[in-house]
Short mmCIF file of C-alpha atoms in Angstrom, two decimals:
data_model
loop_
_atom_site.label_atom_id
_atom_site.label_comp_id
_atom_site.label_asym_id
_atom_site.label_seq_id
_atom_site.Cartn_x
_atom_site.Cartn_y
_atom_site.Cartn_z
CA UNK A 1 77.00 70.19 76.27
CA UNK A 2 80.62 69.31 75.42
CA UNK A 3 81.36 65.62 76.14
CA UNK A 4 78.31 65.34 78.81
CA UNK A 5 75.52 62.84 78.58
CA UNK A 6 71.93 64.40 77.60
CA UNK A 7 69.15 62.35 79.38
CA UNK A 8 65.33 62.41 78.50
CA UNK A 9 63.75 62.83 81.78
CA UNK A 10 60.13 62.90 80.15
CA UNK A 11 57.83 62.56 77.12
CA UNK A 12 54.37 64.37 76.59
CA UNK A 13 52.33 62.83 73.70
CA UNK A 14 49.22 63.43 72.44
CA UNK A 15 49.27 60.08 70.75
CA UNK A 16 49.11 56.99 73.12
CA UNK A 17 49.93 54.78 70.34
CA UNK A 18 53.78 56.38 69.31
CA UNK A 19 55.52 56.53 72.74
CA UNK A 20 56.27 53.61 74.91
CA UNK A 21 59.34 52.86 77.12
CA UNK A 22 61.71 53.82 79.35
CA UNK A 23 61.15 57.55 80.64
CA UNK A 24 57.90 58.84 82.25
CA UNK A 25 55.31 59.29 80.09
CA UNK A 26 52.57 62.07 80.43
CA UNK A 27 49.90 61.79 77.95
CA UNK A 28 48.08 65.31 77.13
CA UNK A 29 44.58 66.10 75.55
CA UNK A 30 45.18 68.72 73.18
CA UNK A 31 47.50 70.80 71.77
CA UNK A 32 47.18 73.48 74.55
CA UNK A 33 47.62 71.23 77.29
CA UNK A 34 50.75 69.54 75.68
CA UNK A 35 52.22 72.92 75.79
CA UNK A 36 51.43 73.44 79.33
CA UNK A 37 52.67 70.23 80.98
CA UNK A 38 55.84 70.20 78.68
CA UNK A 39 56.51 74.34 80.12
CA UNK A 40 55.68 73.09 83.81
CA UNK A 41 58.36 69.71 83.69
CA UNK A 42 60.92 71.72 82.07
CA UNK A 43 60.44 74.06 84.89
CA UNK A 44 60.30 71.44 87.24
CA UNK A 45 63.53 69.45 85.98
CA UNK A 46 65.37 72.57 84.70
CA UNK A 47 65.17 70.68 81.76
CA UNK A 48 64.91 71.81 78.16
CA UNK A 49 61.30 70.86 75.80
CA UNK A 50 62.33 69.25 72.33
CA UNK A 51 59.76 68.85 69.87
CA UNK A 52 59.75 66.01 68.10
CA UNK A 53 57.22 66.90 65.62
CA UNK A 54 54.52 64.16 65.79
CA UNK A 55 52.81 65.80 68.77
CA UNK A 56 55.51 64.54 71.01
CA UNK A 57 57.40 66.59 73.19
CA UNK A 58 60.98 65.31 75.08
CA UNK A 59 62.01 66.51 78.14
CA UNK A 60 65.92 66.60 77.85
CA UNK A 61 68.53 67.10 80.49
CA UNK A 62 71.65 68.88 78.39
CA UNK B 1 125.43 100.78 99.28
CA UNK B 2 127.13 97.58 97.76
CA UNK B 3 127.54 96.91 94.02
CA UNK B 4 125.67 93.28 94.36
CA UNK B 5 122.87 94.94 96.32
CA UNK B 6 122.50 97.78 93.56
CA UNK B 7 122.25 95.21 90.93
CA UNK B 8 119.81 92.72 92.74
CA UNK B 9 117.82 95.68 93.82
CA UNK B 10 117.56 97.02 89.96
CA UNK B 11 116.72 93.11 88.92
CA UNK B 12 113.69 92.97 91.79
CA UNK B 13 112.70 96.54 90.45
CA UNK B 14 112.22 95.71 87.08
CA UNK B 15 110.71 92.07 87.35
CA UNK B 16 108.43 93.34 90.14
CA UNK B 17 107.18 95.98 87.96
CA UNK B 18 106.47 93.80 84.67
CA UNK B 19 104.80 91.14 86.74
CA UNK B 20 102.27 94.33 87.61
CA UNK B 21 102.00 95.44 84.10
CA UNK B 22 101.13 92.13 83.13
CA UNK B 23 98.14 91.73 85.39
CA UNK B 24 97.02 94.91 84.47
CA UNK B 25 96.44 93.62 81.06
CA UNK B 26 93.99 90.40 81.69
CA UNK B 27 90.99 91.88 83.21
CA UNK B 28 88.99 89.62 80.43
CA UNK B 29 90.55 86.85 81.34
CA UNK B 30 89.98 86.58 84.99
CA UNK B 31 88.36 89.05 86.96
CA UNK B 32 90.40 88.95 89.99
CA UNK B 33 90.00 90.20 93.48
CA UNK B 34 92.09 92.22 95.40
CA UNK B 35 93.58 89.31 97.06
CA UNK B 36 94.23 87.31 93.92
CA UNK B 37 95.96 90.28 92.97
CA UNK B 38 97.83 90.31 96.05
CA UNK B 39 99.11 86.76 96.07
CA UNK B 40 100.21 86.91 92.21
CA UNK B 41 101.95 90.27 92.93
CA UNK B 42 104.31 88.29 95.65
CA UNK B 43 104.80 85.37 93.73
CA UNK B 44 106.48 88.14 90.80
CA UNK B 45 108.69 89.03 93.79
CA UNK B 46 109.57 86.30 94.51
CA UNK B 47 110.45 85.33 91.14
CA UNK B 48 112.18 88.76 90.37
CA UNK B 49 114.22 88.17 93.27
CA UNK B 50 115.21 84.83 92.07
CA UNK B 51 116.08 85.90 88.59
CA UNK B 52 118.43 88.97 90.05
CA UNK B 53 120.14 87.16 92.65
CA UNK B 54 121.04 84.56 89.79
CA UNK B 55 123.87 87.36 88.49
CA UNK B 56 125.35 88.14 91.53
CA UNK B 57 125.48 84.53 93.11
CA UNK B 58 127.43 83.82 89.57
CA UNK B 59 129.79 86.33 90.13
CA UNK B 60 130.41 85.32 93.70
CA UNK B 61 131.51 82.66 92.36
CA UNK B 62 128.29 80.55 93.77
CA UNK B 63 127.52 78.62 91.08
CA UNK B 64 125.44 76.38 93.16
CA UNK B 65 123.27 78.70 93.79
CA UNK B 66 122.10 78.42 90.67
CA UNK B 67 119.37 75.49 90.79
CA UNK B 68 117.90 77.92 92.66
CA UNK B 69 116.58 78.48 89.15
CA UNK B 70 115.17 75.13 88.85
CA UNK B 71 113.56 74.87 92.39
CA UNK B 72 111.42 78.22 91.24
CA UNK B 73 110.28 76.36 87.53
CA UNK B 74 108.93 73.71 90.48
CA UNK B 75 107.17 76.54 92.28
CA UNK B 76 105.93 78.11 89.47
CA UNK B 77 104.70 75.34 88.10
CA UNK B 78 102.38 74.51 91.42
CA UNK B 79 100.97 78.34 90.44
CA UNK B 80 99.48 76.31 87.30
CA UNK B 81 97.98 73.78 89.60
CA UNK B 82 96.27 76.75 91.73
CA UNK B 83 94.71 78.76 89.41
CA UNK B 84 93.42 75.40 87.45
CA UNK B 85 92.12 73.91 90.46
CA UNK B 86 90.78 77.11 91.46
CA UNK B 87 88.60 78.01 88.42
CA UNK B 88 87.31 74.37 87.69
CA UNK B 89 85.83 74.80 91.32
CA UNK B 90 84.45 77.67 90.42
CA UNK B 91 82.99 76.50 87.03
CA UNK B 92 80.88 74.15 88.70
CA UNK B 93 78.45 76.85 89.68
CA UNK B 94 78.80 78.91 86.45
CA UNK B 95 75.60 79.47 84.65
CA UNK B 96 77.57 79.88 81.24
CA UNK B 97 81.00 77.45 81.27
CA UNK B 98 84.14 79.32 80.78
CA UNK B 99 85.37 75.32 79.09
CA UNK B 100 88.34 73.06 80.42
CA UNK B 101 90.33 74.40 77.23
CA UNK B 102 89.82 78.01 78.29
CA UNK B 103 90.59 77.42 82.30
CA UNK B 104 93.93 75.44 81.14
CA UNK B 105 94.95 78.40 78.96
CA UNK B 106 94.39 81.07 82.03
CA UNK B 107 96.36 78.65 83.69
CA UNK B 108 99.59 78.52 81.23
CA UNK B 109 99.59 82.08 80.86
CA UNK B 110 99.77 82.54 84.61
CA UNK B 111 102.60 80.09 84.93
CA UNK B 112 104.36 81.80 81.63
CA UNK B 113 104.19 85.33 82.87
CA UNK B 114 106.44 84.47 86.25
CA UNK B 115 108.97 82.95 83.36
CA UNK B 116 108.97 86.08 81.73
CA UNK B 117 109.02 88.09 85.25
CA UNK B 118 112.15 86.06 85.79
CA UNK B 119 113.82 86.44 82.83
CA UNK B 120 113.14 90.21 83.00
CA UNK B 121 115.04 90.27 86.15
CA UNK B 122 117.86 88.46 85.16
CA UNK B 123 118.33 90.25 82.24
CA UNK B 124 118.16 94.09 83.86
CA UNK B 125 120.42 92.77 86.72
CA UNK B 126 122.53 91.35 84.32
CA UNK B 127 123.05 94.63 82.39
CA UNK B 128 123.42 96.65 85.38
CA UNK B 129 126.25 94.49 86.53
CA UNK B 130 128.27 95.33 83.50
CA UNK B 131 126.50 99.08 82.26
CA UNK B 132 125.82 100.22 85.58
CA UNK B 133 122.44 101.43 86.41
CA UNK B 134 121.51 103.39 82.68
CA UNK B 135 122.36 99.85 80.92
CA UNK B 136 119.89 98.48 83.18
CA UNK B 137 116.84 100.55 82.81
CA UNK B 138 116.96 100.29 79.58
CA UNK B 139 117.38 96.75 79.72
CA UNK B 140 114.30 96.87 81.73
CA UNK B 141 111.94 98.67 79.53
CA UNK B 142 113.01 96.84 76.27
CA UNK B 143 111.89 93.43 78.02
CA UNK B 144 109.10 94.68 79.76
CA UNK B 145 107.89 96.36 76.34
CA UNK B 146 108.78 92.63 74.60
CA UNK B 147 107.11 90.45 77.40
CA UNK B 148 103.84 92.36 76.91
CA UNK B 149 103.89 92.52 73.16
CA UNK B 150 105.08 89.02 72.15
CA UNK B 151 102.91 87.73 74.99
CA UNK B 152 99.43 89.04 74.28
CA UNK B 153 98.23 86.63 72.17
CA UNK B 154 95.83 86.15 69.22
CA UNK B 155 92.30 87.59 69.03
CA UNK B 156 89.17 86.17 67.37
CA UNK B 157 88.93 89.48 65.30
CA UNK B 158 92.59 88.47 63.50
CA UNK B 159 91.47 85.65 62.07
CA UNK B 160 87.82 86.01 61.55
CA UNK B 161 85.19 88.33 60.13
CA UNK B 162 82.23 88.69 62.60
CA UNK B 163 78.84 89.79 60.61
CA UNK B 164 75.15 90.12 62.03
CA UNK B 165 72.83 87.25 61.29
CA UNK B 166 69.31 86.45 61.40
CA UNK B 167 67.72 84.23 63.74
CA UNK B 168 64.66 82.36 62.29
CA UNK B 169 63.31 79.09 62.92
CA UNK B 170 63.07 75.81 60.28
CA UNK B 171 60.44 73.80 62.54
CA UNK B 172 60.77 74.09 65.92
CA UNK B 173 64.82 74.08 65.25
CA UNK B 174 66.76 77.20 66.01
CA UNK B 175 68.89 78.71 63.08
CA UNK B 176 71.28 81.93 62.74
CA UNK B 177 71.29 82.24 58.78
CA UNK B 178 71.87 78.51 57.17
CA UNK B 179 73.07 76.87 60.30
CA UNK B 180 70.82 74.86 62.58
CA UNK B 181 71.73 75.12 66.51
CA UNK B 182 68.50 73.37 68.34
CA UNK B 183 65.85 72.01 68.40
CA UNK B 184 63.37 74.64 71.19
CA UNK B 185 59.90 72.51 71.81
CA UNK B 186 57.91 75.11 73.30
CA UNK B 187 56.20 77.76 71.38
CA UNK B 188 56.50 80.54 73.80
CA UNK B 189 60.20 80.20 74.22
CA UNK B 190 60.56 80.29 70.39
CA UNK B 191 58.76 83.45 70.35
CA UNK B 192 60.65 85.10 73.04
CA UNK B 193 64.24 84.19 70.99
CA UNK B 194 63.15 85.90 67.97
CA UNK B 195 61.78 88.93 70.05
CA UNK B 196 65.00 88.99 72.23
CA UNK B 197 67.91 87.24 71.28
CA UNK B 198 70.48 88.72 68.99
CA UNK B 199 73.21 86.09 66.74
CA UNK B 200 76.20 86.80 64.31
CA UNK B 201 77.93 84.64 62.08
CA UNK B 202 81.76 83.75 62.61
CA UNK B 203 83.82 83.56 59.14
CA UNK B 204 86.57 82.13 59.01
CA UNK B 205 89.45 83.91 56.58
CA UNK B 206 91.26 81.01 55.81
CA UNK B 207 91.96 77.20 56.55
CA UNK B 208 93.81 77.47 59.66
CA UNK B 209 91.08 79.72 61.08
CA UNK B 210 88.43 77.44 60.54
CA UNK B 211 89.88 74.58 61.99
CA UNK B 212 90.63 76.71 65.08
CA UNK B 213 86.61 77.55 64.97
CA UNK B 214 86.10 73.58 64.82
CA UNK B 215 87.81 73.24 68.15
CA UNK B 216 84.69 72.83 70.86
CA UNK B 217 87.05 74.36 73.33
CA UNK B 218 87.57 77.43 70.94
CA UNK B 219 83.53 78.04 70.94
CA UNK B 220 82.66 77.86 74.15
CA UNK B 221 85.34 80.85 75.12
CA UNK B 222 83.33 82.94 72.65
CA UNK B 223 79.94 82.09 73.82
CA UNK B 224 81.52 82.70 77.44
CA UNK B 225 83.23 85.78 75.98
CA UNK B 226 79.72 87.28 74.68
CA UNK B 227 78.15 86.02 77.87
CA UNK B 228 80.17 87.94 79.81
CA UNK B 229 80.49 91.69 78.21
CA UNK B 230 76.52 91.41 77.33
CA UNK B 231 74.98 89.66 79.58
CA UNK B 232 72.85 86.55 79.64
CA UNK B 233 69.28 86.00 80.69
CA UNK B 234 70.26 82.35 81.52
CA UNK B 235 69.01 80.94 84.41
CA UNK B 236 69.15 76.91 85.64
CA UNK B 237 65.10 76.49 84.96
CA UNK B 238 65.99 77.86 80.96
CA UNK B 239 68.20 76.01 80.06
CA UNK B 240 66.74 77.43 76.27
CA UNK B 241 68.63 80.73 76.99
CA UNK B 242 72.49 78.92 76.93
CA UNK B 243 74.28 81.04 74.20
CA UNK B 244 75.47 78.41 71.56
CA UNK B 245 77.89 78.05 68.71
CA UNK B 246 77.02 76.11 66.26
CA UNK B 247 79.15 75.58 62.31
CA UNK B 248 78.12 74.79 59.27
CA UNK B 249 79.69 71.45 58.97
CA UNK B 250 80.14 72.63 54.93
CA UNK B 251 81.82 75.80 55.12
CA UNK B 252 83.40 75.89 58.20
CA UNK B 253 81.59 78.83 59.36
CA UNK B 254 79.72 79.38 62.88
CA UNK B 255 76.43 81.00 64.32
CA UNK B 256 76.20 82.49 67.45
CA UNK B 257 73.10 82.67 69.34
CA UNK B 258 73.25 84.56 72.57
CA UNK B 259 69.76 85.59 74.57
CA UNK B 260 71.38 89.18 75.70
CA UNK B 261 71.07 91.01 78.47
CA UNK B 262 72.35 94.34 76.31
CA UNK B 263 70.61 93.89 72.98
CA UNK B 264 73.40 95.59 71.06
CA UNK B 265 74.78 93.92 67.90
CA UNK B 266 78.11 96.18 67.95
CA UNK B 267 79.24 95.14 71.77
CA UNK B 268 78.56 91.69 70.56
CA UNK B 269 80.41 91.74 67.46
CA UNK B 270 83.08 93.46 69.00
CA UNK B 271 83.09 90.77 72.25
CA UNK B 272 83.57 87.62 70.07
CA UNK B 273 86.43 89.46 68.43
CA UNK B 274 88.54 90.20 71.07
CA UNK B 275 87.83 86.57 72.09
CA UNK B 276 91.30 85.34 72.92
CA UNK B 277 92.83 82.39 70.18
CA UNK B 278 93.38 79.80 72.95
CA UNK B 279 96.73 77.91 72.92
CA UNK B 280 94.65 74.40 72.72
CA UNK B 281 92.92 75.54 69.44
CA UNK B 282 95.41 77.05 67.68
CA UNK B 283 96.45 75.18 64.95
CA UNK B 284 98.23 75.65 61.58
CA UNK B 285 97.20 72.89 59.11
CA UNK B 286 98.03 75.31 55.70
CA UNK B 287 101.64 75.32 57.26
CA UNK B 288 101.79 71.33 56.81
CA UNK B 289 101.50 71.78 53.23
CA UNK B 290 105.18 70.86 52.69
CA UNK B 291 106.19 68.50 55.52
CA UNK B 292 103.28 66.63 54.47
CA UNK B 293 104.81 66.77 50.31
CA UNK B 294 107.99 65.54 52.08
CA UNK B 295 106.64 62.50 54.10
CA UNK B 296 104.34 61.39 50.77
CA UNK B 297 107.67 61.59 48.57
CA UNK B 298 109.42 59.18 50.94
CA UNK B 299 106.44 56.84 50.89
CA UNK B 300 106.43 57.01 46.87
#
């Protein structure tokens, strides 16, 4: 992580309202299912899940 | 058999010989393979040979033949270039990063040891020119004996205590004691690192240990260091599993977080100790003390 560039490939929210912009957004119902998706993308990406504490999740390339 | 031949033969001997000693003593450092071995046992030859023919050519009188000397620095030199080239290629597929800071220190030392095979030669050819044979064996020993000991470099463990810590969380952030690594989103994987993963703190004993803990370089060789003697679960889809040094930005002091293979605390402590200082960390700054008196005096 030394001197490389960390990109957020995707954000999972559970609040339409506090996310907008530039990455893919994935919008999930419930707690449960914002776990799932954000295990399944960083799978997916080989990506690592940041919480962000207002039921938004990052998806960040390290 | 003639004198000159004894005396180059003697020189070859003994450089030959240290160059083997010497590679005997970095399995940590680079896990070699019968053909690395091979090609860095012949390029000690060569350099013994060039370091015992120096004497005789001298007393020839050749003294031309003496930039021999300085085409070998340019071989030698091109050894550097190798091994760098060769482990950044390799890093690129490494799960857990040896570190540019680490590879260029593997590098130096592999370039400084055929200096010191030369030098070894040249000085037990040298002494068996003049003592005959005896003066040169023992000649041979004594710098063999100083090339290894002078040459092996700081450890972690002399300039650091390493203690167990506890790995908790503060939020979905990772910590080992006070310090905070990262931040781990998912709740499974946050269970999983308390269950499995293992972390010890780094303390520095004084000033010029801690800034050699500050150095980014320094801290990746011990998280490669502990990768390697334990183990890591790592794998490119968890990227959550990286082991990860982190310091307390107020005392100076470092967490370790490693997701072990081996879950044993001792092997771990005892891995990021005999972590070697590298040459790119190591710095002194308690030793600046007076130059620095001496430049504010001339500015006052």
């Amino acid at each position: 992580m030394q001197g490389e560039i960390s990109n957020i490939l995707a954000v999972i929210s559970l609040n339409k309202e506090l996310v907008s912009g530039g990455a893919p957004i994935f919008f999930a119902r419930d707690e449960e299912e914002l776990e799932k998706i954000a295990g399944y993308l960083s799978k997916i990406l080989d990506a690592m899940v940041h919480d962000l504490g207002n039921g938004s999740y990052v998806v960040v390339r390290h | 058999m003639p004198e000159y031949l004894i005396v180059i033969t003697a020189g070859v001997l003994a450089g030959t010989l240290s160059r083997i000693i010497l590679l005997r003593s970095d399995y940590r450092q680079y896990p070699g393979y019968p053909h690395g071995y091979m090609s860095h046992l012949l390029l000690g030859f060569i350099a013994s040979a060039l370091g015992a023919v120096a004497v005789p050519a001298v007393m020839a009188p050749e003294y031309t033949a003496v930039t021999f000397l300085a085409l070998a620095v340019q071989q030698f030199r091109e050894i550097r270039n190798m091994e760098r080239r060769t482990l950044e290629s390799l890093e690129r597929t490494e799960l857990i990063k040896r570190g540019l800071d680490y590879i260029e220190g593997i590098a130096r030392t592999f370039e400084a040891r055929n200096y010191l095979v030369m030098a070894t030669a040249f000085a037990t050819s040298l002494a068996t020119q003049f003592g005959g044979l005896p003066a040169g064996g023992v000649v041979a020993v004594i710098t063999i004996l100083l090339s290894r000991n002078l040459m092996s470099g700081e450890i972690l463990g002399n300039i650091c205590d390493v203690v167990p810590a506890r790995l908790s969380f503060d939020g979905p952030t990772l910590m080992v004691d006070e310090i905070g690594l990262i931040n781990v989103g998912l709740k499974d994987m946050r269970e999983d690192i308390l269950k499995n993963g293992i972390a010890v703190k780094i303390k520095p004993k004084d000033g010029n240990a801690r800034s050699i803990i500050h150095d980014m370089g320094q801290r990746k060789a011990i998280a490669f260091t502990a990768a390697v003697i334990l183990g890591s679960k790592k794998d490119v889809d968890i990227p959550e599993y990286t082991p990860l040094v982190r310091k307390n930005p107020h005392t100076g002091e470092a967490g370790l977080y490693i997701m072990p293979v081996e879950r044993d605390m001792e092997q771990l402590i005892a891995a990021v100790k005999l972590t070697p200082v590298l040459e790119s960390a190591s710095s002194k700054p308690l030793l600046a003390g007076s130059s620095i008196r001496k430049a504010k005096k001339k500015v006052d």
